[in-house]
XYZ file of C-alpha atoms in Angstrom:
291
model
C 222.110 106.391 124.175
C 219.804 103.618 124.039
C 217.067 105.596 122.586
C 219.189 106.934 119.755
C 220.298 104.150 119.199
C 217.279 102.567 118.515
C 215.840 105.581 116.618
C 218.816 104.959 114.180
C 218.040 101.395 113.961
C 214.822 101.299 113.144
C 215.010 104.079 110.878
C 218.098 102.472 108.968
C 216.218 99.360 108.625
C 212.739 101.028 107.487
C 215.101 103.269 104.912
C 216.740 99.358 104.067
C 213.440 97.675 103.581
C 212.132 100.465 101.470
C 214.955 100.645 99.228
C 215.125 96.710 99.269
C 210.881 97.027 98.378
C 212.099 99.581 95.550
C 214.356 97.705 93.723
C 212.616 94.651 93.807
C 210.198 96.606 92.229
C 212.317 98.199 89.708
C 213.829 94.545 88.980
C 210.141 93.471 88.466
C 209.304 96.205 86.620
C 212.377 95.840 84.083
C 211.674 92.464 83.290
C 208.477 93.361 82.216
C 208.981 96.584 79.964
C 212.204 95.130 78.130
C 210.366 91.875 77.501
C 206.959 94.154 76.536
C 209.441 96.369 74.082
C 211.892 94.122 72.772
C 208.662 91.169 71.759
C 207.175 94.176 69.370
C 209.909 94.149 66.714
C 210.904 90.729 67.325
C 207.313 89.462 66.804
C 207.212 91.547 63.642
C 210.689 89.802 62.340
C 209.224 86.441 63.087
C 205.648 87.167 60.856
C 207.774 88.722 58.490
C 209.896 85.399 58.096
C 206.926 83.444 58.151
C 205.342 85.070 55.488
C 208.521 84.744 53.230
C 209.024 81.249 54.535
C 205.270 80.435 53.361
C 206.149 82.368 49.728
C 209.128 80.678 48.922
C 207.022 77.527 50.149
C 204.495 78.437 47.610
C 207.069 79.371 44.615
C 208.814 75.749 45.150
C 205.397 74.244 45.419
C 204.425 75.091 42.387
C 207.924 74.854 40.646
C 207.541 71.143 41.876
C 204.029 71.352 40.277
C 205.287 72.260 37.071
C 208.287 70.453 36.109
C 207.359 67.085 36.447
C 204.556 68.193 33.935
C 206.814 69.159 31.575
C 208.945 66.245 31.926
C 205.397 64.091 31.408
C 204.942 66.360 28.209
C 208.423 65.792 26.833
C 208.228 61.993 27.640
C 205.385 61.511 25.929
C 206.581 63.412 22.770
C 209.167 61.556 22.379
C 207.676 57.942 23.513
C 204.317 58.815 21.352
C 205.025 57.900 17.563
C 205.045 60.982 15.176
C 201.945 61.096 13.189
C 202.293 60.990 9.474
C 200.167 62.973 7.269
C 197.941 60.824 5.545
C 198.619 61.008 2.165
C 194.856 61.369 0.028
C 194.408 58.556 -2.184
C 192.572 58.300 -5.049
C 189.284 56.917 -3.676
C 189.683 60.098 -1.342
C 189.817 62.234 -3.962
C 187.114 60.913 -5.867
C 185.225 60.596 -3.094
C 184.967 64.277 -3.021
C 184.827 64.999 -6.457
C 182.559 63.986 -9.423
C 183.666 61.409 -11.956
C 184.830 62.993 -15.128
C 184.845 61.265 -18.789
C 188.438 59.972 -19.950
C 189.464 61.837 -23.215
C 192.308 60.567 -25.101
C 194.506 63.196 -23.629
C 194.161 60.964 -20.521
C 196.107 57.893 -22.161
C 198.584 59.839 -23.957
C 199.823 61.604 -20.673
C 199.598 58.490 -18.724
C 201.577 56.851 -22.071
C 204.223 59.847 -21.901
C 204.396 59.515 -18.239
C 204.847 55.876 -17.482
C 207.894 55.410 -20.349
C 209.323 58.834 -19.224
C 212.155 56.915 -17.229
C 211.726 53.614 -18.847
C 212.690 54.710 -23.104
C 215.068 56.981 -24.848
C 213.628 59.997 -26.445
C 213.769 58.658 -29.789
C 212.299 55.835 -28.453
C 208.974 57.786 -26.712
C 208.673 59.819 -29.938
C 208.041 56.072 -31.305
C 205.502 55.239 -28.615
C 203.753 58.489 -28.377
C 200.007 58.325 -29.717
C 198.492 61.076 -31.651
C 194.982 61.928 -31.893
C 194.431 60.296 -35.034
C 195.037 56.941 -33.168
C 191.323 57.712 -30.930
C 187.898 57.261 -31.542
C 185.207 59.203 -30.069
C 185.110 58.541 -26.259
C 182.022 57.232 -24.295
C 180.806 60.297 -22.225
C 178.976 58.549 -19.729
C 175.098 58.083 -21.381
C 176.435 55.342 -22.867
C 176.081 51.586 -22.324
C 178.944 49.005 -24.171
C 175.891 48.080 -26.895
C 175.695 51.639 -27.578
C 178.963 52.939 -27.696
C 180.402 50.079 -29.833
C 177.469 51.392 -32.535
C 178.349 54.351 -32.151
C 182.231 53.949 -33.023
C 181.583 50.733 -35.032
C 178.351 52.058 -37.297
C 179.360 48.570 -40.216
C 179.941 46.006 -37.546
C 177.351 43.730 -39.426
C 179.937 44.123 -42.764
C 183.197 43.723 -40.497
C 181.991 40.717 -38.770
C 180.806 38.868 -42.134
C 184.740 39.792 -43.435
C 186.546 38.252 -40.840
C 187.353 34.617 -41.240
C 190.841 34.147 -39.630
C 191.200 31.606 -36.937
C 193.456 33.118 -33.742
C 192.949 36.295 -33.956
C 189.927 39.077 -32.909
C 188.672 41.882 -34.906
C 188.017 44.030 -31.762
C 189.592 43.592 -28.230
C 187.680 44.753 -24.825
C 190.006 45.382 -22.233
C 188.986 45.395 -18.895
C 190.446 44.893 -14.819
C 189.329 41.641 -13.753
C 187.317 38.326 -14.655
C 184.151 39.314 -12.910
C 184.417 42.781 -15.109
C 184.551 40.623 -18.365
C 181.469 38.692 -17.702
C 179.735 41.844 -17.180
C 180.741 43.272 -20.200
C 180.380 40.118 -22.379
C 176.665 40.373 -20.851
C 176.055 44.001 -22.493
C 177.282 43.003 -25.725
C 173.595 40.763 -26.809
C 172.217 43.750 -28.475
C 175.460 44.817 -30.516
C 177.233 41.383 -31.503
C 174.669 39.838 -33.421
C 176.101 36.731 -34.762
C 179.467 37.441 -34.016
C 181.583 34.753 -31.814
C 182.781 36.493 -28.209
C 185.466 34.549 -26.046
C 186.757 35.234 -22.225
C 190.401 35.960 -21.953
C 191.542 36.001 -18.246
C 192.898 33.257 -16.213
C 190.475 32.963 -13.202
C 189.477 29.112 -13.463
C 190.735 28.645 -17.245
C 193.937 27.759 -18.366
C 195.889 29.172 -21.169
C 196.482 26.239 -22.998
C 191.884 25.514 -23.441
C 192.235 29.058 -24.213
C 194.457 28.776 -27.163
C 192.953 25.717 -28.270
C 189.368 27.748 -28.400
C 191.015 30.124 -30.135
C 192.801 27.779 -33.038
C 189.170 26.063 -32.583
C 187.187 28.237 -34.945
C 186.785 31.890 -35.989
C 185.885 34.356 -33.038
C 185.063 38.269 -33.608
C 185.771 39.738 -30.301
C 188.142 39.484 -27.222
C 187.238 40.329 -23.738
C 189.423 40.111 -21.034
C 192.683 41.470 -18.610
C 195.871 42.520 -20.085
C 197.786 40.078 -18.143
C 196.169 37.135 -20.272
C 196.329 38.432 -23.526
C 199.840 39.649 -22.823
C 200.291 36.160 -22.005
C 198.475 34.808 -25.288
C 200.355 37.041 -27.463
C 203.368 35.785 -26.221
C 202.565 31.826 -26.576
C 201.187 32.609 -30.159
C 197.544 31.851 -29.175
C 196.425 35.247 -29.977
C 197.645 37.350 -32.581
C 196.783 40.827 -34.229
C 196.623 40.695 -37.552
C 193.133 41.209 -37.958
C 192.725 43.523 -35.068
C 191.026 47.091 -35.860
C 189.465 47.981 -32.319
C 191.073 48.148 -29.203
C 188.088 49.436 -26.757
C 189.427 50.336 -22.980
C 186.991 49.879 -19.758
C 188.044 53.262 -19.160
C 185.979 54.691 -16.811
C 184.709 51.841 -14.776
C 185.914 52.028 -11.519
C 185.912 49.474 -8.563
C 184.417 49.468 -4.594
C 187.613 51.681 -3.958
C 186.663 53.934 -6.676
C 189.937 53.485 -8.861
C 190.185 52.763 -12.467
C 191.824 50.147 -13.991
C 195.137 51.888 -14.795
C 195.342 52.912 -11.432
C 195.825 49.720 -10.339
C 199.783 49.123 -10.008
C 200.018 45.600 -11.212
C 197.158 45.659 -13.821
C 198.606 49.302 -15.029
C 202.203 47.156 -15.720
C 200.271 44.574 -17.821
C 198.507 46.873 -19.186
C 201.164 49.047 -20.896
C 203.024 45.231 -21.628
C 200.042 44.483 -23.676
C 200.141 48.315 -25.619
C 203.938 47.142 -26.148
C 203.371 44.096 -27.331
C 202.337 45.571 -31.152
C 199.148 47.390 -30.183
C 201.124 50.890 -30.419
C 203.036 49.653 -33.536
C 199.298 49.224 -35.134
C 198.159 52.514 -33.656
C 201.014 54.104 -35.661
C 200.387 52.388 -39.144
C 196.455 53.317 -38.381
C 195.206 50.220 -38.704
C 194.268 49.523 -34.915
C 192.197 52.263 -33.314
C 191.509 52.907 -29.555
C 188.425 53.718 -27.988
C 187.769 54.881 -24.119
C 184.542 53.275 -22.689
C-alpha cells in the first residue's frame, strides 16, 4: 500500500509540476506573440496618424503663412494713397518735341477757343480774325531788328508821320518786365530815331507812365498786357495811331511755355485784344504779327 501510494504521489505531482511548467509557459508565451502581432498594425496606425498629423500641420502652417500676407497686402492697398497719373504738361511735351513756328492759325484757334464759352455766336463771328488781319510770321532765323524790317520795309516814312502824343504806332507785346528790356535791347538797329517806352509795372507806376506818355511823342510800346490793359483803361494809352501789334510769340520761359500759356498773362492778354485791338483788326487798320 505504501509503495503505491507513493508511486501515485510522486507521479501525480511530477504530472502537476509539468502541467503547472506548461502553462506557465504557454501564459509566457501568449503574452509575447499577442503583444508581437497586435504592435504590427497598431504601429502602422500610429505612423500613419503621424504622417497625417505632420500634413495637416504643414497645410495650416502654411495657411497661417499666407493669410496674414494677404491681409499685409490688402492693408497696405488701402492705407497707401492711390497714385494719380501724372498728367504731361507742356514743358513735358516740349521737352520731347522740337519747337515749331506760330502761324496765325495758332491765334485764331486759341481766339475761337478761349471765347467759345465766354460770347454768343454772333458775338465770336465779331471777334473771329481772318487771315487778312496777319503779317508774315517770324520763322525762327529771325532776330526782333530783322523781323520788324521785314514786316515794316517804310518804318523810316511811318516814324517821320507820327506826331500824336499818347499813343504808339507799333505795340510789342511780351510776358514779363525782364522780357521787355530784352526786346527794347534788339530794337538799336531797327528804331533809328524813333522814341521806345517800357510799359509794365515792375518798379514804375502807372501814373509816371501816363505822364511819359502825355510827355512827348513816342513811336513804339513794349510791354505786358496787364499794363497796357491797364493804360487803356485810365486813358494814358490810346490806339488811334496804332498800325502794328507784334506778339513775343514764340519766346518761351525756363519752363518752356509761351506766353499765352501762362493762365493769368493769357486772361490779360485776350483783355487787351478786347479792349479795341480786334475792333482795329476788323476795319484793317491794325495788323498782327507773330515774333
Amino acid at each position: 500500500m505504501g509503495d503505491d501510494l507513493g508511486d501515485e504521489w510522486w507521479t501525480n505531482e511530477a504530472n502537476s509540476d509539468a502541467s503547472e511548467v506548461e502553462e506557465e509557459t504557454e501564459q509566457e508565451k501568449r503574452p509575447t506573440e499577442k503583444p508581437n502581432t497586435q504592435t504590427k498594425p497598431e504601429k502602422r496606425k500610429r505612423i500613419a496618424e503621424k504622417t497625417v498629423k505632420a500634413k495637416k500641420k504643414k497645410k495650416n502652417e502654411q495657411k497661417e503663412v499666407i493669410i496674414p500676407q494677404k491681409k499685409e497686402t490688402e492693408d497696405e492697398k488701402s492705407a497707401k494713397p492711390k497714385r494719380k497719373r501724372k498728367k504731361k504738361t507742356i514743358t513735358d511735351v516740349l521737352a520731347s518735341s522740337e519747337p515749331k513756328p506760330g502761324c496765325p492759325t495758332d491765334l485764331q484757334k486759341l481766339v475761337a477757343q478761349y471765347f467759345s464759352d465766354k460770347r454768343s455766336v454772333i458775338e465770336q463771328e465779331e471777334l473771329k480774325l481772318h487771315d487778312s488781319c496777319f503779317l508774315s510770321s517770324n520763322d525762327l532765323t529771325h532776330s526782333l531788328s530783322s523781323y520788324l524790317k521785314q514786316i515794316c520795309p517804310k518804318w523810316s516814312k511811318i516814324q517821320k508821320q507820327h506826331a500824336e502824343k499818347s499813343s504808339v504806332v507799333m505795340l510789342i507785346v511780351c510776358s514779363s518786365a525782364l522780357r521787355t528790356i530784352e526786346l527794347i535791347k534788339q530794337l538799336t538797329t531797327f528804331k533809328g530815331e524813333a522814341k521806345a517806352i517800357k510799359l509794365f509795372a515792375k518798379h514804375i507806376k502807372i501814373e509816371e507812365q501816363v505822364k511819359l506818355l502825355q510827355k512827348g511823342v513816342t513811336h513804339i510800346g513794349v510791354g505786358t498786357p496787364s499794363r497796357i490793359s491797364a493804360l487803356i483803361e485810365k486813358d494814358g494809352l490810346n490806339l488811334q495811331a496804332l498800325r502794328y501789334l507784334v506778339l513775343d510769340w514764340n519766346w518761351r520761359d525756363q519752363k518752356l511755355r509761351r506766353m499765352v500759356d501762362i493762365p493769368e498773362i493769357k486772361v490779360d492778354f485776350f483783355k487787351l485784344l478786347e479792349s479795341g485791338i480786334l475792333n482795329g483788326c476788323k476795319e484793317d487798320k491794325v495788323k498782327i504779327g507773330l515774333f
